PDB file of N, CA and C in Angstrom:
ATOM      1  N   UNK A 144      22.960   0.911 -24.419  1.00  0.00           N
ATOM      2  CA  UNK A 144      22.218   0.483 -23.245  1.00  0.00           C
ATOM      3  C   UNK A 144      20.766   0.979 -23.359  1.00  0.00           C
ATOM      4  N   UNK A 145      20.242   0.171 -23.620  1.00  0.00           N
ATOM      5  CA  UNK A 145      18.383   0.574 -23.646  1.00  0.00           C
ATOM      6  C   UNK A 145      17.755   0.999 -22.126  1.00  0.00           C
ATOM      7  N   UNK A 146      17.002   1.873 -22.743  1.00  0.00           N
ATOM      8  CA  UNK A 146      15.869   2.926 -21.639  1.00  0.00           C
ATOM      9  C   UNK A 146      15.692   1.619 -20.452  1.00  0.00           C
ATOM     10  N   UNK A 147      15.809   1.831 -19.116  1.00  0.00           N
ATOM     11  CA  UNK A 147      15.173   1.273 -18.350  1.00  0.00           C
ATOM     12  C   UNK A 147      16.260   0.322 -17.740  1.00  0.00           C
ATOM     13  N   UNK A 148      17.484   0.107 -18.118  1.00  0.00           N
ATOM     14  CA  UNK A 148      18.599  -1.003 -17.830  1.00  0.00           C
ATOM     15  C   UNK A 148      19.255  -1.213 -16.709  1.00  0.00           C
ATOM     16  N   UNK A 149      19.116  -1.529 -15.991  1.00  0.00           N
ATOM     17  CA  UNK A 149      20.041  -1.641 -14.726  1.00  0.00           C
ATOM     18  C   UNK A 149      21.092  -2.117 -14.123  1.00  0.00           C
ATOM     19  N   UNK A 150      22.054  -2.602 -15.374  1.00  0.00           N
ATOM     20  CA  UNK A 150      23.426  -3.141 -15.686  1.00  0.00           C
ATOM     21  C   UNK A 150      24.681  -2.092 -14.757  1.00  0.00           C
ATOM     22  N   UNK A 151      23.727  -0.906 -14.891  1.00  0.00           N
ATOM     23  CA  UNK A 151      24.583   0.610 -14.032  1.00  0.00           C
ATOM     24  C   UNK A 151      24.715   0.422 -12.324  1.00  0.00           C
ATOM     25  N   UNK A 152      23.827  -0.444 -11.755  1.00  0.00           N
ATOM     26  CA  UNK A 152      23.308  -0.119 -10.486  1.00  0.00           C
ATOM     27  C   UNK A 152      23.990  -1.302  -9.516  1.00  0.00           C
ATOM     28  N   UNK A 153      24.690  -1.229  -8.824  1.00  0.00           N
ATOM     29  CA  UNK A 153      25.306  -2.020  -7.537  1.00  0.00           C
ATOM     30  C   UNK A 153      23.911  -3.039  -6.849  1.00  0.00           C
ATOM     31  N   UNK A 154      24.721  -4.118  -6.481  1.00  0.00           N
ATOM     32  CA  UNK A 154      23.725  -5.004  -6.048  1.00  0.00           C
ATOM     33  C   UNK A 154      22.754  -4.441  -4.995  1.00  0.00           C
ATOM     34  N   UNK A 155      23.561  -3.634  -4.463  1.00  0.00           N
ATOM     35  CA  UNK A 155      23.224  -2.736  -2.658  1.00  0.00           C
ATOM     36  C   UNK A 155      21.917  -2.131  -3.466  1.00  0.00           C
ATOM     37  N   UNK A 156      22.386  -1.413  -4.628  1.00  0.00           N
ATOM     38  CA  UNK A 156      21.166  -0.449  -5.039  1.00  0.00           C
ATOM     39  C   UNK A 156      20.048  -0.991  -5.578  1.00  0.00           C
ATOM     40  N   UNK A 157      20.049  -2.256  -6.307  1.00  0.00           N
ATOM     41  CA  UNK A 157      19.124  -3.567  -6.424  1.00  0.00           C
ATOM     42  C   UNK A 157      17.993  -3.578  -5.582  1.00  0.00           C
ATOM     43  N   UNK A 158      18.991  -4.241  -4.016  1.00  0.00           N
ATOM     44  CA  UNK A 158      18.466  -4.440  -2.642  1.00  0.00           C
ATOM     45  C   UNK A 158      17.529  -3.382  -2.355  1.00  0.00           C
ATOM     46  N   UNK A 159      17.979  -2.244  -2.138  1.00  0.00           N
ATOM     47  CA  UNK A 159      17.109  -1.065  -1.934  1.00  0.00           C
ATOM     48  C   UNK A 159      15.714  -0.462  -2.606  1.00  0.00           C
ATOM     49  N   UNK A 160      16.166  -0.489  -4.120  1.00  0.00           N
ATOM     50  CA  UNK A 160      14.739  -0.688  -4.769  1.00  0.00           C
ATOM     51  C   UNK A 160      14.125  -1.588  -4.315  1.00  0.00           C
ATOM     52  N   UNK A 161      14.614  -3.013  -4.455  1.00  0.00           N
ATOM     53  CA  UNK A 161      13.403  -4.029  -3.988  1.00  0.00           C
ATOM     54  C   UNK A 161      12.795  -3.810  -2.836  1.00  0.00           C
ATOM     55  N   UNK A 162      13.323  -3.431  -1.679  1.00  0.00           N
ATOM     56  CA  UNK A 162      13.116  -3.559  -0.491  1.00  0.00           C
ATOM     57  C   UNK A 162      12.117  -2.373  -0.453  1.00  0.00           C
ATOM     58  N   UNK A 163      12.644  -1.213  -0.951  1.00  0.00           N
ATOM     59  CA  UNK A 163      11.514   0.012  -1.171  1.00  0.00           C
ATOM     60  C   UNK A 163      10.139   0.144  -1.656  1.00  0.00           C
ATOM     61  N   UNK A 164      10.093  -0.800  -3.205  1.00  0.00           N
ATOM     62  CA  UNK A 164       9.133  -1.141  -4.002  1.00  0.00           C
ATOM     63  C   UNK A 164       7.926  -2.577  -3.153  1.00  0.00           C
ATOM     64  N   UNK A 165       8.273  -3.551  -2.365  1.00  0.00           N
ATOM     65  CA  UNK A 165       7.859  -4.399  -1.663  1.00  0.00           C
ATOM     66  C   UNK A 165       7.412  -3.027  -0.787  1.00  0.00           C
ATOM     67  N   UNK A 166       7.762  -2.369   0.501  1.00  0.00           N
ATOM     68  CA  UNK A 166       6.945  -1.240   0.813  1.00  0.00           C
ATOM     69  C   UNK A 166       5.710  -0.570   0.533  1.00  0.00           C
ATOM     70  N   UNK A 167       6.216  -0.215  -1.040  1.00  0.00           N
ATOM     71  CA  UNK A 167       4.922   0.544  -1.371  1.00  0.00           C
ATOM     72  C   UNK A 167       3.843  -0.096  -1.573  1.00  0.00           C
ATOM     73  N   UNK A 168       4.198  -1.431  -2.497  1.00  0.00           N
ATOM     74  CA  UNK A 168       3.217  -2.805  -2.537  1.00  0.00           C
ATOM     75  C   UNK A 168       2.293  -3.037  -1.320  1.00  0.00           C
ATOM     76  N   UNK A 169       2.707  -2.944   0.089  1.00  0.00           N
ATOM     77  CA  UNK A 169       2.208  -3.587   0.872  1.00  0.00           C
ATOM     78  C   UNK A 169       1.062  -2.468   1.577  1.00  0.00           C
ATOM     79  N   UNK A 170       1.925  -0.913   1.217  1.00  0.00           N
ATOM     80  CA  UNK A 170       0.241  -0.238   0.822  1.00  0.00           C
ATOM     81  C   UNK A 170      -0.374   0.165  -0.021  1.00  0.00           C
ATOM     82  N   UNK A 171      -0.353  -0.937  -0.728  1.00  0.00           N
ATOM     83  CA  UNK A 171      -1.348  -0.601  -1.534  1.00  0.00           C
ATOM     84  C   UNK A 171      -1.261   0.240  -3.336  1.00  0.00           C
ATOM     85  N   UNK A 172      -0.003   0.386  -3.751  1.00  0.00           N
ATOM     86  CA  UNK A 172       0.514   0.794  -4.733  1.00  0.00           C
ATOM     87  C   UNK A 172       0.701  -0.508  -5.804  1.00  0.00           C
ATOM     88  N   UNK A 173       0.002   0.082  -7.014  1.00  0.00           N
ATOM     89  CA  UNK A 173       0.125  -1.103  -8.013  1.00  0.00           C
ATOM     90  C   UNK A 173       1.905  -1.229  -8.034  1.00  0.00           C
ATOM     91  N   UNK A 174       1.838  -2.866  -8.458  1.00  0.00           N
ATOM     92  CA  UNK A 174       3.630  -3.051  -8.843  1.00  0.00           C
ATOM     93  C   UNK A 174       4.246  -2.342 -10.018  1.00  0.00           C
ATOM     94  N   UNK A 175       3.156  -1.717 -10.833  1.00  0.00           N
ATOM     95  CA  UNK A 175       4.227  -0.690 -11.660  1.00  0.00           C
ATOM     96  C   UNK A 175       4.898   0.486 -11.367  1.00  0.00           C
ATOM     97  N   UNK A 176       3.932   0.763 -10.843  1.00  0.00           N
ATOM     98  CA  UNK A 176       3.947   2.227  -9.581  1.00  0.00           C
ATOM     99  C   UNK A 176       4.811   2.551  -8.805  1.00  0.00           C
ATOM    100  N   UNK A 177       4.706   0.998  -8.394  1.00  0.00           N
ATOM    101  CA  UNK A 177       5.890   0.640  -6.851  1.00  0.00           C
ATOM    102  C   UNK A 177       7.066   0.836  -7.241  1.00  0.00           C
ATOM    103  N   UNK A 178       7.321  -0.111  -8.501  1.00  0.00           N
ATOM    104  CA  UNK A 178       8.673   0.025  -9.009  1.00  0.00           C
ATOM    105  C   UNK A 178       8.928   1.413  -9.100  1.00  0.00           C
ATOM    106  N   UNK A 179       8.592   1.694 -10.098  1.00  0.00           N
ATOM    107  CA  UNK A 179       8.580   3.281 -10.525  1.00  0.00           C
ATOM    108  C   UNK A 179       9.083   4.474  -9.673  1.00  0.00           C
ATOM    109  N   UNK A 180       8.668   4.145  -8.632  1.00  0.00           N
ATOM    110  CA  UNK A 180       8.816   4.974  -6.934  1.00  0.00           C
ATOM    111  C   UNK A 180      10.087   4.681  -6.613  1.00  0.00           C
ATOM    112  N   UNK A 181       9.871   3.323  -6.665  1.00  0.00           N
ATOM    113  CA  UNK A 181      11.592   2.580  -5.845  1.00  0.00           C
ATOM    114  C   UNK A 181      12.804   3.042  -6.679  1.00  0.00           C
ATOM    115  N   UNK A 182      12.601   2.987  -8.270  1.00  0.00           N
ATOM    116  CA  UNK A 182      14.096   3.155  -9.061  1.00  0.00           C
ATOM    117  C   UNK A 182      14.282   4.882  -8.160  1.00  0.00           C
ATOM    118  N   UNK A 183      12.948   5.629  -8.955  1.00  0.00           N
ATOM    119  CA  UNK A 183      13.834   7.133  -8.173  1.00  0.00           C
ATOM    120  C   UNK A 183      13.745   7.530  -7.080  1.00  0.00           C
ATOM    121  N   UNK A 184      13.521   7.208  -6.141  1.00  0.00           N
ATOM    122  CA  UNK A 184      14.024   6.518  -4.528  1.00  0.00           C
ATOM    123  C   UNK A 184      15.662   6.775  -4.586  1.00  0.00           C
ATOM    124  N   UNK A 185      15.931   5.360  -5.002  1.00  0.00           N
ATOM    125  CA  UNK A 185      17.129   5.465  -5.372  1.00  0.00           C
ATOM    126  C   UNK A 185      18.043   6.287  -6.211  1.00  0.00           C
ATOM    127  N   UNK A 186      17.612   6.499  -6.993  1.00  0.00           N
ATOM    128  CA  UNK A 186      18.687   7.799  -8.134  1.00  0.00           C
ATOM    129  C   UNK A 186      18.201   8.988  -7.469  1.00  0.00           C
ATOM    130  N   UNK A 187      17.545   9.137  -6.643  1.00  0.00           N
ATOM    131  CA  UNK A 187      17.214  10.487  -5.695  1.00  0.00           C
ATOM    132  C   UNK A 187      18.008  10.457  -4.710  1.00  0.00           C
ATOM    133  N   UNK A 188      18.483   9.617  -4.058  1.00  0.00           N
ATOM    134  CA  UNK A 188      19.395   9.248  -3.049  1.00  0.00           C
ATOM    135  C   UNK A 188      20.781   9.110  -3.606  1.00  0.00           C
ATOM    136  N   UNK A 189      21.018   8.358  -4.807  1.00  0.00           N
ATOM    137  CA  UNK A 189      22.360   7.696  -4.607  1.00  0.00           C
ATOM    138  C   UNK A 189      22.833   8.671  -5.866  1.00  0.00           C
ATOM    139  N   UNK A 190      22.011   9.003  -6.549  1.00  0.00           N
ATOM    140  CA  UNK A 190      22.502  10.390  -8.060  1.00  0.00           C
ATOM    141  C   UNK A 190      22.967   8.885  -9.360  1.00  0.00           C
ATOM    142  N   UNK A 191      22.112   7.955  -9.106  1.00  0.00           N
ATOM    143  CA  UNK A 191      21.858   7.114 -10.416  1.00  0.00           C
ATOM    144  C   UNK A 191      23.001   5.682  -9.742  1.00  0.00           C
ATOM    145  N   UNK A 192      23.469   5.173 -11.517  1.00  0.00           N
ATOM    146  CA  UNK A 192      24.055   3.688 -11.541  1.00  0.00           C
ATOM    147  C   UNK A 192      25.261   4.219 -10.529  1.00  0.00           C
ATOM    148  N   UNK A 193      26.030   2.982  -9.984  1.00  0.00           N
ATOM    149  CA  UNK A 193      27.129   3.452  -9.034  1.00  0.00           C
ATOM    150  C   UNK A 193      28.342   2.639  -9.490  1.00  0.00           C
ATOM    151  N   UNK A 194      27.841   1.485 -10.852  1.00  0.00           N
ATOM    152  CA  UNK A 194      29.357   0.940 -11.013  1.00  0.00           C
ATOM    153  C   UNK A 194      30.335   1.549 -11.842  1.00  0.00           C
ATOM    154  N   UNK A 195      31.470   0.371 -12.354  1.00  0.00           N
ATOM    155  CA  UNK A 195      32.123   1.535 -13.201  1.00  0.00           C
ATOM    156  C   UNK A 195      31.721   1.851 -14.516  1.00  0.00           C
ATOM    157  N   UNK A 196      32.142   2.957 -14.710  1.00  0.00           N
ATOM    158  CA  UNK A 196      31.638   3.549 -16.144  1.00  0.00           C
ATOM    159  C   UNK A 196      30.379   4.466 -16.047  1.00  0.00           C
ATOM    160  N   UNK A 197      29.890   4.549 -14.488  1.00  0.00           N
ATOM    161  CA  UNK A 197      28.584   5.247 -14.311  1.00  0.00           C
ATOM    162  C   UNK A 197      28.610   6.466 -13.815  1.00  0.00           C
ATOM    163  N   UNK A 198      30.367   7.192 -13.366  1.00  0.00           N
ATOM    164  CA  UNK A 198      30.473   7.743 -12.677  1.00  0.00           C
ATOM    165  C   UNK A 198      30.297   7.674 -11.483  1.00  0.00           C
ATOM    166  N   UNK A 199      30.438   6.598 -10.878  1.00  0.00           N
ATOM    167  CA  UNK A 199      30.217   6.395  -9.503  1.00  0.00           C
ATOM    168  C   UNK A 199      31.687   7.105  -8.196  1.00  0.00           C
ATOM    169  N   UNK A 200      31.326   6.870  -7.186  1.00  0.00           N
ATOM    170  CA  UNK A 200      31.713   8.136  -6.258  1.00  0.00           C
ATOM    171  C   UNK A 200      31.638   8.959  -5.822  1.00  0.00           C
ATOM    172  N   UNK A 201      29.985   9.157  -5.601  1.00  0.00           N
ATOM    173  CA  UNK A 201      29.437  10.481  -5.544  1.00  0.00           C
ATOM    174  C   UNK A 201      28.688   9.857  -4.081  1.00  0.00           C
ATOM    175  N   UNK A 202      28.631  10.558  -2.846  1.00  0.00           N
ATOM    176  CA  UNK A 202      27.663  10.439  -1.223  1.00  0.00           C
ATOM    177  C   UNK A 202      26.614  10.266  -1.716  1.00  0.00           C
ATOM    178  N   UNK A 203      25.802   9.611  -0.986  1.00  0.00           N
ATOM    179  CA  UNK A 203      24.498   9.279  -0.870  1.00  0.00           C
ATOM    180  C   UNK A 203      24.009  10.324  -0.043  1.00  0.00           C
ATOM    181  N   UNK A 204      22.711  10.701  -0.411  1.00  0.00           N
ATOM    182  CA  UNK A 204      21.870  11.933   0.121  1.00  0.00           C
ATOM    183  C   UNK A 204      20.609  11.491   0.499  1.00  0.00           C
ATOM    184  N   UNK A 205      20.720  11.051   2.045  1.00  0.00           N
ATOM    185  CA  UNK A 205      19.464  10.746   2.838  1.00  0.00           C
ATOM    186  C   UNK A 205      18.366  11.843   3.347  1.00  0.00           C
ATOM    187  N   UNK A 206      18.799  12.624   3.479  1.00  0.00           N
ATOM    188  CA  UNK A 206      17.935  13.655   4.385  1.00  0.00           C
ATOM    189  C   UNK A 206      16.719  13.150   4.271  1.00  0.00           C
ATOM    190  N   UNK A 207      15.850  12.813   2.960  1.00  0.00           N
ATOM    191  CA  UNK A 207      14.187  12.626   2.442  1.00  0.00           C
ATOM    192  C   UNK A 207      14.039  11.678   3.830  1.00  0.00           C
ATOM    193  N   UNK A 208      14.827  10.607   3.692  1.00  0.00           N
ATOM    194  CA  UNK A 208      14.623   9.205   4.478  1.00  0.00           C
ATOM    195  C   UNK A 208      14.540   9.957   5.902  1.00  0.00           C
ATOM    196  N   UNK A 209      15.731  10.115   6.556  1.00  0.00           N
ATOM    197  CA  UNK A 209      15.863  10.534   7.843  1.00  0.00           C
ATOM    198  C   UNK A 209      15.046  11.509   8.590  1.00  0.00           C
ATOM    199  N   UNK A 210      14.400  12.475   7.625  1.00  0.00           N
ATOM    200  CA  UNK A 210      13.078  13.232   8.106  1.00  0.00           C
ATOM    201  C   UNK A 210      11.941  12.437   7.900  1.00  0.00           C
ATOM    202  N   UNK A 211      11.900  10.998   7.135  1.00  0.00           N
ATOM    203  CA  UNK A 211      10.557  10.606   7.323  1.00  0.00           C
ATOM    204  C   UNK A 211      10.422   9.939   8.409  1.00  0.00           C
ATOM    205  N   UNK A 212      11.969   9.499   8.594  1.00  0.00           N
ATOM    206  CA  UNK A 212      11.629   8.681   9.986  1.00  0.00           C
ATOM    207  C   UNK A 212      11.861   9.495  11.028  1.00  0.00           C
ATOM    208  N   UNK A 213      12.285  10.735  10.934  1.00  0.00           N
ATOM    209  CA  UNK A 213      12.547  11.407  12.257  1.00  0.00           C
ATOM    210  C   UNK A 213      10.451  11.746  12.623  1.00  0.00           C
ATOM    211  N   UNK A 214      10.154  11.965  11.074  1.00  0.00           N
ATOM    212  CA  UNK A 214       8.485  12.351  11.550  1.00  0.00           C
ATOM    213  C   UNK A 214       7.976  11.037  12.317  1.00  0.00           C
ATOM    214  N   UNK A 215       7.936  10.177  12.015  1.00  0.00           N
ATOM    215  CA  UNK A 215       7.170   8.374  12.248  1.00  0.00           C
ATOM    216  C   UNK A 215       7.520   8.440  13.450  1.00  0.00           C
ATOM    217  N   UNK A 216       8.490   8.399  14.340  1.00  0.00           N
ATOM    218  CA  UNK A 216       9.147   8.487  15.247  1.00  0.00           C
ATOM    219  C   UNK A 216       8.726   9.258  16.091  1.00  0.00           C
ATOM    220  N   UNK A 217       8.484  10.628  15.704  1.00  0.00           N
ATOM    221  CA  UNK A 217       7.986  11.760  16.925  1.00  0.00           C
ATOM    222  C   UNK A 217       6.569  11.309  16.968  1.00  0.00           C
ATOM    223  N   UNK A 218       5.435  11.010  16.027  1.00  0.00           N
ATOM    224  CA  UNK A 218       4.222  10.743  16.145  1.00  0.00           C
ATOM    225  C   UNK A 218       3.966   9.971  17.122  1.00  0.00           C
ATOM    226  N   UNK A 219       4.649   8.607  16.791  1.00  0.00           N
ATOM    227  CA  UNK A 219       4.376   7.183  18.054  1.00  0.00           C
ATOM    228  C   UNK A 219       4.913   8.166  19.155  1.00  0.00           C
ATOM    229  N   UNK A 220       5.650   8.418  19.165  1.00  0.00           N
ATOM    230  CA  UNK A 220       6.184   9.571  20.902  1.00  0.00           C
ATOM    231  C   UNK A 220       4.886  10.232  21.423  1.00  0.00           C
ATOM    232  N   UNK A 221       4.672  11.188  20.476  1.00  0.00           N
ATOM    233  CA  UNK A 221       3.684  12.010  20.934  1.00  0.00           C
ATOM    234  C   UNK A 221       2.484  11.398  21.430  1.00  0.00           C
ATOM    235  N   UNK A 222       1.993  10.772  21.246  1.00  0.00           N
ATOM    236  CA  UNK A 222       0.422   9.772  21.376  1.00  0.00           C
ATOM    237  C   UNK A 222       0.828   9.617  22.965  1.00  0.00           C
ATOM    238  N   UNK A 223       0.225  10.088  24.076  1.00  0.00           N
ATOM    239  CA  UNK A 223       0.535   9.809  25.454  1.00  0.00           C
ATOM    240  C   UNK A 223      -0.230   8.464  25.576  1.00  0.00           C
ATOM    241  N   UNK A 224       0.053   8.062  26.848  1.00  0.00           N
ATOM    242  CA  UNK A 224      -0.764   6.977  27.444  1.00  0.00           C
ATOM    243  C   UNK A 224      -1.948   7.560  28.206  1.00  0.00           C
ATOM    244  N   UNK A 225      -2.045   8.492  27.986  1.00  0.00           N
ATOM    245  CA  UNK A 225      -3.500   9.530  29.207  1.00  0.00           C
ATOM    246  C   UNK A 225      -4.564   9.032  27.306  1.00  0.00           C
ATOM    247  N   UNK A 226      -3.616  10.095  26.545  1.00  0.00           N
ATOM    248  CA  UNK A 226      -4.990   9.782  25.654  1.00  0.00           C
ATOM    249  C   UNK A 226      -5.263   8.522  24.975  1.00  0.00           C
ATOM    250  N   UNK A 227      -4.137   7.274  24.734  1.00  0.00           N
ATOM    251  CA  UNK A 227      -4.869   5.919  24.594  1.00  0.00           C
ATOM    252  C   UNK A 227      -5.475   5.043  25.650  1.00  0.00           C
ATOM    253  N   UNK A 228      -5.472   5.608  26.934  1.00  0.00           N
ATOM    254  CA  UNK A 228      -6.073   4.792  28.083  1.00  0.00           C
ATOM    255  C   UNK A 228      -7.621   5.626  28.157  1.00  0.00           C
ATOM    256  N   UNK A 229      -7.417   6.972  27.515  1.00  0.00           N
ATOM    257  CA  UNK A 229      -9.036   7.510  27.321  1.00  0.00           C
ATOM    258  C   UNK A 229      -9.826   7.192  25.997  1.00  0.00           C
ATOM    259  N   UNK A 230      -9.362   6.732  25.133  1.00  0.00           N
ATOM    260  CA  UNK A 230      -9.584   6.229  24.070  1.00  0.00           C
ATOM    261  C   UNK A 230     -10.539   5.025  24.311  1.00  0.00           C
ATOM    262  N   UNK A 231      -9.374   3.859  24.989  1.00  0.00           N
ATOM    263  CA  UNK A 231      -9.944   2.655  25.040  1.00  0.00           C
ATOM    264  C   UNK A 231     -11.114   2.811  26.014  1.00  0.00           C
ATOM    265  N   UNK A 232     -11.127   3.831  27.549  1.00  0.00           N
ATOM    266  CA  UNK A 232     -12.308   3.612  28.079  1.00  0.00           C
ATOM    267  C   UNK A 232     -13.778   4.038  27.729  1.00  0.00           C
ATOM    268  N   UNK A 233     -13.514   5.279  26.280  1.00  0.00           N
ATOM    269  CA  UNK A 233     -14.161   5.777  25.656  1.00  0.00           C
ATOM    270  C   UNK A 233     -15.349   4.628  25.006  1.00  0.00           C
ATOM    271  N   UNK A 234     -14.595   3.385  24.422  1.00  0.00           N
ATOM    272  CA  UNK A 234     -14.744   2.208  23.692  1.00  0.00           C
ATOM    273  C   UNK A 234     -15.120   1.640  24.399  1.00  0.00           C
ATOM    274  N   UNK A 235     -14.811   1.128  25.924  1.00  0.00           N
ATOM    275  CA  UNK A 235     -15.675   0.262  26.428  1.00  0.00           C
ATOM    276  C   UNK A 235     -16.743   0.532  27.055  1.00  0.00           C
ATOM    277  N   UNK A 236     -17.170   2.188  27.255  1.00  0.00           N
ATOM    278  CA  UNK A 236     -18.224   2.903  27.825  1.00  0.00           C
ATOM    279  C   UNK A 236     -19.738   2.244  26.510  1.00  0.00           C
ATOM    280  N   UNK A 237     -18.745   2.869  25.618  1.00  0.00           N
ATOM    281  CA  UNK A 237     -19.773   2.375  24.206  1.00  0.00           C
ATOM    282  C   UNK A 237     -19.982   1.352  24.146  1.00  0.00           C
ATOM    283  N   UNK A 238     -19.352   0.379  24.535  1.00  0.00           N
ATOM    284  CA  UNK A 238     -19.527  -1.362  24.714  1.00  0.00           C
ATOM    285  C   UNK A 238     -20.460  -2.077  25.375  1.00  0.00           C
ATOM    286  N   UNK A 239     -20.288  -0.495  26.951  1.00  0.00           N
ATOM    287  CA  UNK A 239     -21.469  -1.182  27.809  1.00  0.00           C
ATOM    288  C   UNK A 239     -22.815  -0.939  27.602  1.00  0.00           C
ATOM    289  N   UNK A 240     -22.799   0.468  27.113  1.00  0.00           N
ATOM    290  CA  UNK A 240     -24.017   1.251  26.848  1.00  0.00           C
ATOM    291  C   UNK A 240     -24.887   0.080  25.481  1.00  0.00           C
ATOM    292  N   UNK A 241     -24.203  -0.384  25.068  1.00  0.00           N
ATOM    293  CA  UNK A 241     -24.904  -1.267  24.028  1.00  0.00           C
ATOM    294  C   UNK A 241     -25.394  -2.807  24.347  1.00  0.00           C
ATOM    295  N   UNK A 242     -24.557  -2.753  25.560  1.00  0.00           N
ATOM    296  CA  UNK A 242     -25.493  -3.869  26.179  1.00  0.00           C
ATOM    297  C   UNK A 242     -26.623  -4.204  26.961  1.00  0.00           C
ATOM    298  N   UNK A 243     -26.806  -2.727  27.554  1.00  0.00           N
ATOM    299  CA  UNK A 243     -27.972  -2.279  27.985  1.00  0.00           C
ATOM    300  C   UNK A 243     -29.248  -2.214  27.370  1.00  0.00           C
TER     301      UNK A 243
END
């Protein structure tokens, strides 16, 4: 089996790279890169190929994922509506002052 083969990897785990690698793409990560990210994404999570002959049967290990979204999650929380309603009037103060 030559360097790089993915004959080892469940369709699910396919899905996931792609879906991961399209991610990084969309900020801004060249597609070699992306890929690159996405395979060990996955073998960071799933501990490599999962069919047979790969040793498969081993849990999947989210934690990385679930703390990134537990962070993404508390951020949008935290942001009150006091400080984006002072934000925006901040912006339209500057709006008016420039029309003057």
């Amino acid at each position: 089996m030559p360097r790089g083969d993915k004959d080892a990897y469940t369709d699910k785990q396919k899905r996931k790279a792609e879906h991961i690698e399209d991610s990084y793409e969309e900020r801004g990560v060249s597609k070699k890169e992306a890929e690159a990210r996405a395979w060990a994404t996955v073998n960071r999570e799933s501990g490599g190929g999962k069919k047979s002959g790969s040793g498969r049967g081993k849990k999947e290990n989210r934690s990385a994922s679930k703390k990134g979204g537990k962070k993404g999650g508390k951020k949008a929380v935290k942001k009150s509506t006091a400080k984006k309603s002072t934000k925006k009037a901040a912006r339209k103060s500057g709006r008016k002052a420039a029309k003057k």
